[in-house]
Coordinates of C-alpha atoms in Angstrom, one line a residue:
Chain A
M1 CA -66.5 -36.6 -12.6
A2 CA -63.8 -39.0 -11.4
A3 CA -66.2 -41.7 -10.8
A4 CA -67.8 -41.4 -14.3
E5 CA -64.2 -41.6 -15.7
G6 CA -63.5 -44.6 -13.7
S7 CA -66.6 -46.5 -14.7
G8 CA -66.0 -45.5 -18.4
A9 CA -62.3 -46.6 -18.3
G10 CA -63.4 -49.6 -16.5
G11 CA -65.5 -50.6 -19.3
A12 CA -62.6 -50.2 -21.9
A13 CA -59.7 -51.9 -20.0
K14 CA -60.9 -53.6 -16.9
P15 CA -57.7 -55.0 -15.2
L16 CA -55.8 -51.7 -15.5
F17 CA -58.2 -49.3 -14.3
A18 CA -60.1 -51.7 -11.9
G19 CA -59.6 -49.9 -8.8
L20 CA -59.5 -46.3 -10.1
S21 CA -63.0 -45.4 -8.7
D22 CA -61.8 -46.3 -5.3
V23 CA -58.9 -43.8 -5.4
S24 CA -61.2 -40.7 -6.2
I25 CA -61.3 -38.2 -3.5
S26 CA -64.8 -37.1 -2.7
E27 CA -65.4 -33.4 -2.2
D28 CA -67.1 -34.0 1.1
I29 CA -64.0 -34.4 3.2
P30 CA -62.0 -31.1 3.7
V31 CA -58.4 -31.2 3.3
E32 CA -56.8 -30.1 6.5
G33 CA -53.6 -30.1 8.3
E34 CA -50.7 -27.8 9.3
I35 CA -48.5 -26.2 6.7
T36 CA -46.3 -24.1 9.1
V37 CA -42.9 -25.5 9.4
P38 CA -41.7 -25.5 13.0
V39 CA -38.7 -23.2 13.1
G40 CA -37.3 -23.6 16.5
S41 CA -40.2 -21.7 18.0
R42 CA -38.6 -21.8 21.4
S43 CA -36.7 -18.7 20.8
P44 CA -39.4 -16.0 21.6
D45 CA -39.8 -18.0 24.9
E46 CA -36.2 -17.7 25.5
D47 CA -36.1 -13.9 25.0
Y48 CA -38.6 -13.5 27.5
S49 CA -37.1 -15.8 29.9
T50 CA -33.6 -14.3 30.1
L51 CA -35.3 -11.3 31.7
D52 CA -36.5 -13.3 34.4
E53 CA -33.7 -15.7 35.1
P54 CA -31.4 -14.9 38.0
V55 CA -28.5 -12.7 37.6
R56 CA -26.2 -15.8 38.3
D57 CA -27.3 -17.4 35.2
T58 CA -26.8 -14.5 33.0
I59 CA -23.3 -14.0 34.4
M60 CA -22.3 -17.6 34.3
R61 CA -23.4 -17.9 30.6
D62 CA -21.4 -14.9 29.7
L63 CA -18.4 -16.2 31.7
K64 CA -18.7 -19.5 29.9
A65 CA -18.7 -17.9 26.5
V66 CA -15.6 -15.9 27.5
G67 CA -13.9 -19.1 28.7
K68 CA -14.7 -20.9 25.6
K69 CA -13.1 -18.2 23.6
F70 CA -10.0 -18.3 25.8
V71 CA -9.6 -21.9 25.1
H72 CA -10.0 -21.3 21.3
V73 CA -7.1 -18.9 21.6
M74 CA -4.8 -21.2 23.5
Y75 CA -5.4 -23.9 20.9
P76 CA -6.0 -22.2 17.7
K77 CA -8.0 -24.3 15.4
K78 CA -9.9 -22.9 12.4
S79 CA -13.2 -22.5 14.2
S80 CA -15.4 -19.6 13.8
A81 CA -16.8 -19.4 17.2
L82 CA -14.7 -16.4 18.1
L83 CA -15.8 -14.6 14.9
R84 CA -19.4 -15.5 15.2
D85 CA -20.3 -14.5 18.7
W86 CA -17.9 -11.7 19.2
D87 CA -17.7 -9.9 22.7
L88 CA -15.3 -7.5 24.2
W89 CA -15.3 -8.7 27.8
G90 CA -12.4 -11.0 27.4
P91 CA -10.3 -8.2 25.7
L92 CA -11.2 -5.7 28.5
V93 CA -10.2 -8.1 31.1
L94 CA -6.9 -9.0 29.5
C95 CA -6.0 -5.5 28.7
V96 CA -6.8 -4.2 32.3
S97 CA -4.7 -6.9 33.9
L98 CA -1.8 -6.5 31.6
A99 CA -2.0 -2.7 32.0
L100 CA -2.1 -3.3 35.7
M101 CA 1.0 -5.6 35.8
L102 CA 3.0 -3.5 33.5
Q103 CA 2.4 -0.4 35.5
G104 CA 5.6 1.3 36.6
G105 CA 6.5 3.5 39.4
S106 CA 5.6 7.2 39.5
A107 CA 7.0 9.5 36.9
D108 CA 9.2 11.3 39.6
S109 CA 11.4 8.5 40.2
K110 CA 14.9 8.7 39.2
E111 CA 14.8 5.6 36.9
D112 CA 12.6 5.4 34.0
G113 CA 9.0 5.3 35.2
G114 CA 7.7 2.6 32.9
P115 CA 4.5 2.7 30.9
Q116 CA 1.6 3.9 32.8
F117 CA -1.8 2.3 32.9
A118 CA -3.3 4.6 30.4
E119 CA -0.4 4.3 28.1
V120 CA -0.8 0.5 27.8
F121 CA -4.5 0.7 27.6
V122 CA -4.3 3.3 24.7
I123 CA -1.6 1.3 22.9
I124 CA -3.6 -1.8 22.9
W125 CA -6.9 -0.4 21.8
F126 CA -5.5 2.2 19.4
G127 CA -3.2 -0.5 17.9
A128 CA -6.2 -2.8 17.4
V129 CA -8.4 -0.1 15.9
V130 CA -5.5 0.7 13.3
I131 CA -5.1 -2.9 12.4
T132 CA -8.8 -3.4 11.9
L133 CA -9.1 -0.3 9.7
N134 CA -6.0 -1.4 7.7
S135 CA -7.5 -4.9 7.2
K136 CA -10.8 -3.4 6.2
L137 CA -9.2 -1.0 3.6
L138 CA -7.2 -3.8 2.1
G139 CA -10.4 -5.6 1.3
G140 CA -11.2 -7.7 4.2
T141 CA -14.7 -9.2 5.0
I142 CA -14.4 -9.1 8.6
S143 CA -16.5 -6.5 10.6
F144 CA -15.1 -3.9 12.8
F145 CA -15.8 -5.5 16.2
Q146 CA -15.2 -9.0 15.2
S147 CA -11.5 -8.0 14.4
L148 CA -11.2 -6.1 17.7
C149 CA -12.5 -9.2 19.5
V150 CA -9.9 -11.6 17.9
L151 CA -7.0 -9.1 18.4
G152 CA -8.0 -8.5 22.0
Y153 CA -8.4 -12.3 22.9
C154 CA -5.0 -13.1 21.3
V155 CA -3.3 -10.9 23.8
L156 CA -3.8 -13.8 26.3
P157 CA -0.6 -15.6 25.7
L158 CA 1.3 -12.2 26.2
T159 CA -0.6 -11.8 29.6
V160 CA 0.5 -15.1 30.5
A161 CA 4.0 -14.2 29.5
M162 CA 3.8 -11.1 31.7
L163 CA 2.7 -13.2 34.8
V164 CA 5.8 -15.5 34.3
C165 CA 8.1 -12.6 33.8
R166 CA 6.9 -11.1 37.1
L167 CA 7.5 -14.3 38.9
V168 CA 10.9 -14.8 37.4
L169 CA 11.8 -11.2 38.4
L170 CA 10.9 -12.0 41.9
A171 CA 13.4 -14.8 41.9
G172 CA 16.2 -12.4 40.7
S173 CA 17.1 -10.0 37.9
G174 CA 20.5 -11.4 36.4
T175 CA 21.4 -12.6 33.0
V176 CA 19.8 -16.0 33.5
S177 CA 16.5 -14.5 34.5
F178 CA 16.7 -12.2 31.3
I179 CA 17.4 -15.2 29.0
V180 CA 14.5 -17.0 30.6
R181 CA 12.1 -14.0 30.2
L182 CA 13.4 -13.5 26.6
I183 CA 12.6 -17.1 25.7
V184 CA 9.1 -17.0 27.3
V185 CA 8.3 -13.7 25.7
M186 CA 9.4 -14.6 22.4
A187 CA 7.4 -17.9 22.5
M188 CA 4.4 -16.2 23.6
F189 CA 4.7 -13.4 21.0
A190 CA 4.9 -16.2 18.3
W191 CA 1.8 -17.8 19.7
S192 CA -0.2 -14.6 19.8
T193 CA 0.8 -13.8 16.1
L194 CA 0.0 -17.1 14.9
A195 CA -3.4 -17.3 16.8
S196 CA -4.6 -14.1 15.4
T197 CA -3.3 -15.0 12.0
A198 CA -5.3 -18.1 12.1
F199 CA -8.5 -16.2 12.7
L200 CA -8.1 -13.2 10.6
A201 CA -6.2 -14.2 7.5
D202 CA -9.0 -16.2 6.2
S203 CA -11.1 -13.1 5.7
Q204 CA -8.5 -11.5 3.5
P205 CA -8.0 -11.9 -0.4
P206 CA -5.5 -14.7 -0.4
N207 CA -2.6 -12.7 -2.2
R208 CA -2.7 -9.9 0.4
K209 CA -2.3 -11.9 3.5
A210 CA 1.3 -10.7 4.2
L211 CA 0.1 -7.1 4.1
V212 CA -2.4 -7.8 6.9
I213 CA -0.1 -10.0 9.0
Y214 CA 2.8 -7.3 9.3
P215 CA 0.9 -4.8 11.3
I216 CA -0.4 -7.6 13.7
F217 CA 3.3 -8.7 13.9
L218 CA 4.4 -5.1 14.8
F219 CA 1.5 -4.6 17.2
Y220 CA 2.3 -7.8 19.3
F221 CA 6.1 -7.0 18.9
V222 CA 5.5 -3.5 20.7
I223 CA 3.5 -5.2 23.5
S224 CA 6.1 -7.9 23.9
W225 CA 8.9 -5.3 24.0
M226 CA 7.0 -3.5 26.8
I227 CA 6.7 -6.8 28.6
L228 CA 10.3 -7.8 28.2
T229 CA 11.7 -4.6 29.2
F230 CA 9.6 -4.3 32.4
T231 CA 11.7 -4.1 35.5
A232 CA 10.1 -4.2 38.9
Q233 CA 10.4 -1.1 41.0
Chain B
M1 CA -54.2 23.1 -1.1
S2 CA -52.3 25.3 -3.6
G3 CA -49.9 26.3 -0.8
A4 CA -49.0 22.7 -0.2
V5 CA -48.5 21.8 -3.8
A6 CA -46.3 24.6 -4.2
A7 CA -44.4 23.7 -1.1
R8 CA -44.1 20.2 -2.4
G9 CA -42.8 21.4 -5.8
G10 CA -40.4 23.9 -4.3
A11 CA -37.0 23.3 -2.8
A12 CA -36.2 22.9 0.9
A13 CA -35.3 26.5 0.8
D14 CA -39.0 27.4 1.0
W15 CA -39.2 25.7 4.3
G16 CA -35.9 27.0 5.4
G17 CA -37.3 29.9 7.3
F18 CA -39.9 27.6 9.0
E19 CA -37.2 25.3 10.3
D20 CA -35.2 28.1 11.6
T21 CA -38.1 29.4 13.6
M22 CA -39.0 25.8 14.6
Q23 CA -35.5 25.5 16.2
A24 CA -36.0 28.6 18.0
G25 CA -39.1 27.2 19.5
G26 CA -41.3 29.8 17.8
S27 CA -40.3 32.4 20.3
S28 CA -38.3 34.5 17.9
G29 CA -39.5 35.8 14.5
S30 CA -42.6 37.8 13.6
A31 CA -46.0 36.8 14.5
V32 CA -47.2 37.2 10.9
I33 CA -49.3 34.4 9.7
D34 CA -49.0 33.6 6.1
M35 CA -52.8 33.1 5.3
E36 CA -52.2 31.7 1.9
N37 CA -50.6 28.6 3.2
M38 CA -53.1 27.7 5.8
D39 CA -55.1 24.8 5.2
D40 CA -58.7 25.8 5.8
T41 CA -60.4 22.6 4.5
S42 CA -59.3 20.0 7.1
G43 CA -60.9 19.9 10.4
S44 CA -58.7 20.6 13.5
S45 CA -59.5 18.3 16.2
F46 CA -57.6 18.6 19.6
E47 CA -56.0 15.3 19.0
D48 CA -54.6 16.2 15.7
M49 CA -53.0 19.2 17.2
G50 CA -51.5 17.4 20.1
E51 CA -50.0 14.8 18.0
M52 CA -48.7 17.3 15.6
H53 CA -47.1 19.4 18.4
Q54 CA -45.5 16.1 19.8
R55 CA -44.1 15.2 16.4
M56 CA -42.9 18.8 15.8
K57 CA -41.1 18.7 19.2
E58 CA -39.2 15.5 18.3
E59 CA -38.3 16.8 14.9
E60 CA -37.1 20.0 16.4
E61 CA -34.4 18.1 18.4
E62 CA -33.3 16.1 15.5
E63 CA -33.2 19.0 12.9
A64 CA -31.3 21.2 15.5
E65 CA -28.0 19.4 14.4
A66 CA -28.9 18.3 11.0
A67 CA -30.1 21.6 9.5
G68 CA -27.2 23.7 10.5
G69 CA -26.5 24.9 6.9
E70 CA -29.9 25.7 6.0
E71 CA -30.7 28.9 4.4
E72 CA -32.4 31.4 6.3
D73 CA -35.3 32.8 4.3
G74 CA -37.8 35.3 5.7
E75 CA -40.7 33.2 5.1
F76 CA -42.4 32.3 8.3
L77 CA -45.3 30.1 8.8
G78 CA -46.8 30.6 12.3
M79 CA -47.5 27.9 14.7
K80 CA -51.2 28.3 13.9
G81 CA -50.7 27.4 10.3
F82 CA -50.2 23.7 11.1
R83 CA -53.4 22.2 11.1
G84 CA -54.1 18.6 10.0
Q85 CA -52.8 17.6 6.6
L86 CA -50.6 20.5 5.8
G87 CA -48.7 20.3 9.2
R88 CA -48.1 16.6 8.6
Q89 CA -46.7 17.1 5.2
V90 CA -44.5 19.9 6.4
A91 CA -43.3 17.8 9.3
D92 CA -42.7 14.9 6.9
Q93 CA -40.6 16.9 4.6
M94 CA -38.6 18.4 7.4
W95 CA -37.6 15.0 8.6
Q96 CA -36.8 13.8 5.1
A97 CA -34.6 16.9 4.5
G98 CA -32.9 16.4 7.9
K99 CA -32.4 12.8 7.4
R100 CA -30.9 13.3 4.0
Q101 CA -28.6 15.9 5.2
A102 CA -27.4 13.9 8.2
S103 CA -26.7 10.9 6.1
K104 CA -25.0 12.9 3.4
A105 CA -22.6 14.3 6.0
F106 CA -22.0 10.9 7.6
S107 CA -21.3 9.3 4.4
L108 CA -18.9 12.0 3.5
Y109 CA -16.9 12.3 6.6
A110 CA -17.2 8.9 8.3
N111 CA -16.7 6.8 5.1
I112 CA -13.3 5.1 5.1
D113 CA -14.0 4.0 1.7
I114 CA -12.4 7.2 0.6
L115 CA -9.1 5.8 1.5
R116 CA -9.6 2.5 0.0
P117 CA -8.0 3.3 -3.5
Y118 CA -4.8 4.3 -1.7
F119 CA -4.5 0.9 -0.1
D120 CA -4.8 -1.2 -3.2
V121 CA -1.5 -2.7 -3.3
E122 CA 0.1 -6.2 -3.6
P123 CA 2.9 -7.3 -1.3
I124 CA 5.3 -7.6 -4.2
Q125 CA 4.7 -4.0 -5.2
V126 CA 5.4 -2.8 -1.6
R127 CA 8.7 -4.8 -1.7
N128 CA 9.7 -3.2 -5.0
R129 CA 8.9 0.2 -3.9
L130 CA 10.9 -0.2 -0.7
L131 CA 13.9 -1.3 -2.7
E132 CA 13.5 1.5 -5.3
S133 CA 13.3 4.1 -2.6
M134 CA 17.0 3.6 -2.1
I135 CA 17.9 3.9 -5.7
P136 CA 18.2 7.4 -7.2
V137 CA 16.9 7.8 -10.6
K138 CA 19.2 9.0 -13.4
M139 CA 16.6 10.4 -15.7
I140 CA 15.6 13.8 -14.4
N141 CA 14.4 15.5 -17.7
F142 CA 11.3 13.4 -17.7
P143 CA 8.8 13.6 -14.8
Q144 CA 9.2 10.4 -12.8
K145 CA 6.2 8.5 -11.7
I146 CA 5.3 8.4 -8.0
A147 CA 2.8 5.7 -6.8
G148 CA 0.3 7.3 -4.6
E149 CA -0.1 4.8 -2.2
L150 CA -0.4 5.1 1.6
Y151 CA 0.0 1.5 2.9
G152 CA 3.9 1.4 2.7
P153 CA 4.4 4.9 4.2
L154 CA 2.0 4.2 7.0
M155 CA 3.7 0.9 7.9
L156 CA 7.0 2.4 7.7
V157 CA 6.1 5.2 10.1
F158 CA 4.8 2.5 12.6
T159 CA 7.9 0.5 12.1
L160 CA 9.9 3.7 13.0
V161 CA 7.9 4.2 16.0
A162 CA 8.6 0.7 17.2
I163 CA 12.4 1.1 16.5
L164 CA 12.4 4.6 18.2
L165 CA 10.7 2.9 21.3
H166 CA 13.5 0.3 21.3
G167 CA 16.0 2.9 21.1
M168 CA 14.5 5.1 23.9
K169 CA 14.3 2.0 26.2
T170 CA 17.9 0.9 25.6
S171 CA 19.1 4.4 26.2
D172 CA 17.1 4.8 29.4
T173 CA 15.7 8.1 28.1
I174 CA 13.6 9.7 30.9
I175 CA 10.7 11.6 29.7
R176 CA 9.3 13.8 32.5
E177 CA 6.1 15.3 31.2
G178 CA 4.8 12.8 28.6
T179 CA 5.0 9.2 27.8
L180 CA 7.7 7.2 25.8
M181 CA 5.1 5.9 23.4
G182 CA 3.4 9.3 23.0
T183 CA 6.7 10.9 22.2
A184 CA 7.7 8.3 19.6
I185 CA 4.3 8.5 17.9
G186 CA 4.4 12.3 17.9
T187 CA 7.8 12.5 16.6
C188 CA 7.4 10.1 13.8
F189 CA 3.8 11.1 12.6
G190 CA 4.6 14.8 13.1
Y191 CA 7.7 14.4 10.9
W192 CA 5.8 12.5 8.2
L193 CA 2.7 14.7 8.0
G194 CA 4.4 18.1 9.0
V195 CA 7.3 17.9 6.5
S196 CA 5.1 16.4 3.8
S197 CA 2.8 19.4 4.2
F198 CA 5.5 21.9 4.2
I199 CA 7.3 20.6 1.2
Y200 CA 3.8 20.3 -0.6
F201 CA 3.4 24.0 0.2
L202 CA 7.0 24.8 -1.0
A203 CA 6.1 22.8 -4.1
Y204 CA 3.0 24.8 -4.8
L205 CA 5.2 28.0 -4.5
C206 CA 7.8 26.6 -6.8
N207 CA 5.4 25.2 -9.3
A208 CA 6.3 21.5 -8.9
Q209 CA 3.9 19.0 -10.3
I210 CA 3.1 17.0 -7.4
T211 CA 0.0 16.1 -5.3
M212 CA -0.3 15.8 -1.5
V213 CA -0.8 12.0 -1.6
Q214 CA 2.2 11.6 -3.9
M215 CA 4.3 13.7 -1.5
L216 CA 3.1 11.7 1.5
S217 CA 4.0 8.6 -0.3
L218 CA 7.4 9.8 -1.4
L219 CA 8.5 11.0 2.0
G220 CA 7.0 7.8 3.7
Y221 CA 9.0 5.6 1.5
G222 CA 12.1 7.9 2.1
L223 CA 11.8 6.9 5.8
F224 CA 12.8 3.3 5.0
G225 CA 16.5 4.4 5.0
H226 CA 16.0 5.9 8.3
C227 CA 14.5 2.7 9.7
V228 CA 17.3 0.5 8.4
T229 CA 19.9 3.0 9.9
L230 CA 18.4 3.4 13.2
F231 CA 17.8 -0.4 13.5
I232 CA 21.4 -1.1 13.1
T233 CA 22.9 1.8 15.0
Y234 CA 20.5 1.5 18.0
N235 CA 22.1 -2.1 18.5
I236 CA 25.6 -1.4 17.7
H237 CA 26.9 1.7 19.4
F238 CA 29.6 2.9 17.0
H239 CA 29.8 6.6 16.2
S240 CA 31.8 6.1 13.0
L241 CA 29.5 3.4 11.9
F242 CA 26.5 5.8 12.3
Y243 CA 28.1 8.5 10.3
V244 CA 28.9 5.9 7.5
F245 CA 25.2 4.9 7.5
W246 CA 24.2 8.5 7.8
L247 CA 25.9 9.5 4.6
G248 CA 25.4 6.3 2.7
I249 CA 21.8 5.2 3.4
G250 CA 20.3 8.4 4.5
G251 CA 22.1 10.2 1.4
L252 CA 20.8 7.6 -1.0
S253 CA 17.2 7.9 0.0
T254 CA 17.5 11.6 0.0
L255 CA 19.0 11.6 -3.4
R256 CA 16.1 9.5 -4.7
M257 CA 13.5 12.0 -3.3
V258 CA 15.6 15.0 -4.6
A259 CA 15.8 13.4 -8.1
V260 CA 12.1 12.7 -8.3
L261 CA 11.3 16.2 -7.3
V262 CA 13.8 17.7 -9.6
S263 CA 12.3 15.8 -12.5
R264 CA 9.0 17.4 -11.7
T265 CA 10.1 21.0 -11.3
V266 CA 11.2 23.6 -13.8
G267 CA 13.7 26.3 -13.2
H268 CA 17.0 26.2 -11.4
T269 CA 16.1 28.5 -8.4
Q270 CA 12.9 26.5 -7.7
R271 CA 14.7 23.2 -7.9
L272 CA 17.5 24.5 -5.5
I273 CA 14.9 25.6 -2.9
L274 CA 12.8 22.7 -2.9
C275 CA 15.6 20.2 -2.9
G276 CA 17.8 21.9 -0.5
T277 CA 15.0 22.1 2.0
L278 CA 14.0 18.5 1.7
S279 CA 17.5 17.1 1.9
A280 CA 18.4 19.4 4.9
L281 CA 15.2 18.3 6.7
H282 CA 15.6 14.6 5.9
M283 CA 19.3 14.2 6.9
L284 CA 18.8 16.5 10.1
F285 CA 16.1 14.3 11.2
L286 CA 18.1 11.2 11.1
L287 CA 20.8 13.0 12.9
Y288 CA 18.2 14.1 15.6
L289 CA 16.9 10.7 15.9
H290 CA 20.2 9.2 16.4
F291 CA 21.4 11.6 19.0
A292 CA 18.4 12.5 20.9
Y293 CA 17.8 9.0 22.2
H294 CA 21.3 7.7 22.6
K295 CA 23.2 6.6 25.7
V296 CA 26.2 8.6 25.1
V297 CA 24.3 11.8 25.3
E298 CA 23.6 11.4 28.8
G299 CA 27.2 11.0 29.8
I300 CA 28.1 14.2 27.7
L301 CA 25.3 16.2 29.3
D302 CA 26.6 15.2 32.7
T303 CA 30.1 16.3 32.0
L304 CA 29.1 19.5 30.5
E305 CA 27.2 20.6 33.4
G306 CA 30.0 19.5 35.7
P307 CA 29.5 18.5 39.4
N308 CA 26.9 20.4 41.4
V309 CA 28.2 23.9 41.6
P310 CA 27.0 25.8 44.8
P311 CA 25.4 29.1 44.2
F312 CA 27.5 32.1 43.7
Q313 CA 28.9 33.2 46.9
R314 CA 30.7 36.4 47.8
V315 CA 33.6 34.8 49.4
A316 CA 36.0 33.9 46.6
R317 CA 36.6 30.1 46.5
D318 CA 40.1 29.0 45.8
I319 CA 39.5 26.0 43.3
P320 CA 42.7 25.1 41.5
V321 CA 42.4 24.8 37.7
V322 CA 44.2 21.5 37.4
S323 CA 42.1 19.5 39.9
S324 CA 38.8 20.5 38.2
A325 CA 40.2 19.6 34.8
V326 CA 41.2 16.2 36.2
L327 CA 37.8 15.8 37.7
N328 CA 36.1 16.5 34.4
T329 CA 38.1 14.1 32.5
T330 CA 37.6 11.3 35.1
V331 CA 33.9 11.9 34.9
K332 CA 33.9 11.8 31.1
V333 CA 35.8 8.5 31.1
M334 CA 33.6 6.9 33.8
A335 CA 30.4 8.0 31.7
L336 CA 31.8 6.5 28.6
T337 CA 32.6 3.4 30.1
S338 CA 29.5 2.9 32.1

């Protein structure tokens, strides 16, 4: 059919349609090729291979992810790595280490026993849950565990402050040490609050940011207060 | 198949009896087989029966918690009634009913969206309400509007917890059986929820027009005065300053709550009961918070108990009155200056 057209048109206007008959596709040649779009088809292979890889690789991968998030907290930029791949290992490690360092003496001692391990643990997790629920009720778009992850990771500066306080207390417990501890704790508290705000405030409607920031401020204030009033037994 | 059709058209109550017996594992209940509902047309192969039995067992475990509120009809379909298609339909229906019940229960109780309307505030509204909570209204003949909002009160209760913690730490309060944090949270939340419920109950008795959420909101915002007072007086330890704040700031916030309640209550006796109770509880709470966690209390307690008195002995001891008075005064002075 195309060849007939070509010869007919060729008779009418020869220079224009001269090579038209050469262009026609004969029906003898089947059209073939691959229509599928390669979509990173390595992922099924990866899933199978993570079961077979040595345990060290799995642990190192998780540790690297946790370490990367720590770096994100210490230098809070507007990256979404903390939110995208949330995990609760970092918060658990930080919470346990902070609770261990904050642990006071036994409750029978004459002075104030200081917060016990369970108390600190419960305060951190219960406080984080309350803040998350509050931000969700205020219309936030962040998920429950993402928020827990961010709040837990932002306890890192306060854990560093606790370490510094313990070292300073080893040196002495006078007024100078109190002033040093006060400055360190206040700086770390501001850092924690700013870091968590940088991650969480974007998920809120813009005119309600203050309503979400206040409970975070209160939460880190209570933790900072526990750190500042810690006295070694 | 008429039995199956009737079953499909009927409510879940028709199968209620069956589920009940299925949960019991078929051991209880009568052995009467309802011949009308048996499906005679389908063949019963052993594979069918086995598969049916397996699915039944799985659904049993799932239905055991979901079908708690099912009606208990007397209808019973014996185990032998489940052959082939009828059994499958029944099992399917059971599964659907159970799933529906479970998801209904879950969406009813675990849904935080119930609370969403109470958190719908703007920061400027919260600030205005905080300031208004200290200003008593003048117009008590017209029911005053109370915003049913829970964000402000919740944040105020948490702030009060933080301030209380600070006060307990600086006064070196020793809590023997319990924790500092637990006591602070328990006190504040207990006051907010408990007194709100109690005043709501009294309001119900006195025919006042107020809902529970409004009462929670009103009392929560009334804690703003408490927060301010305690924040200042935990850091500046002057007794006279505390009393001035107690009367001034505590009084203002109490007056506001009282005025709002009076505007919503009819009758002199009722107004008196409601507002008297609320003002007494509110003012006494501030007094309690100040004195329970204050440094000076420790000193006073020590002097009241006196030095360690040995147990009563038969031999009369000759302790001159003057020296014990001097001892008491010295200890008191030392406690106040330490």
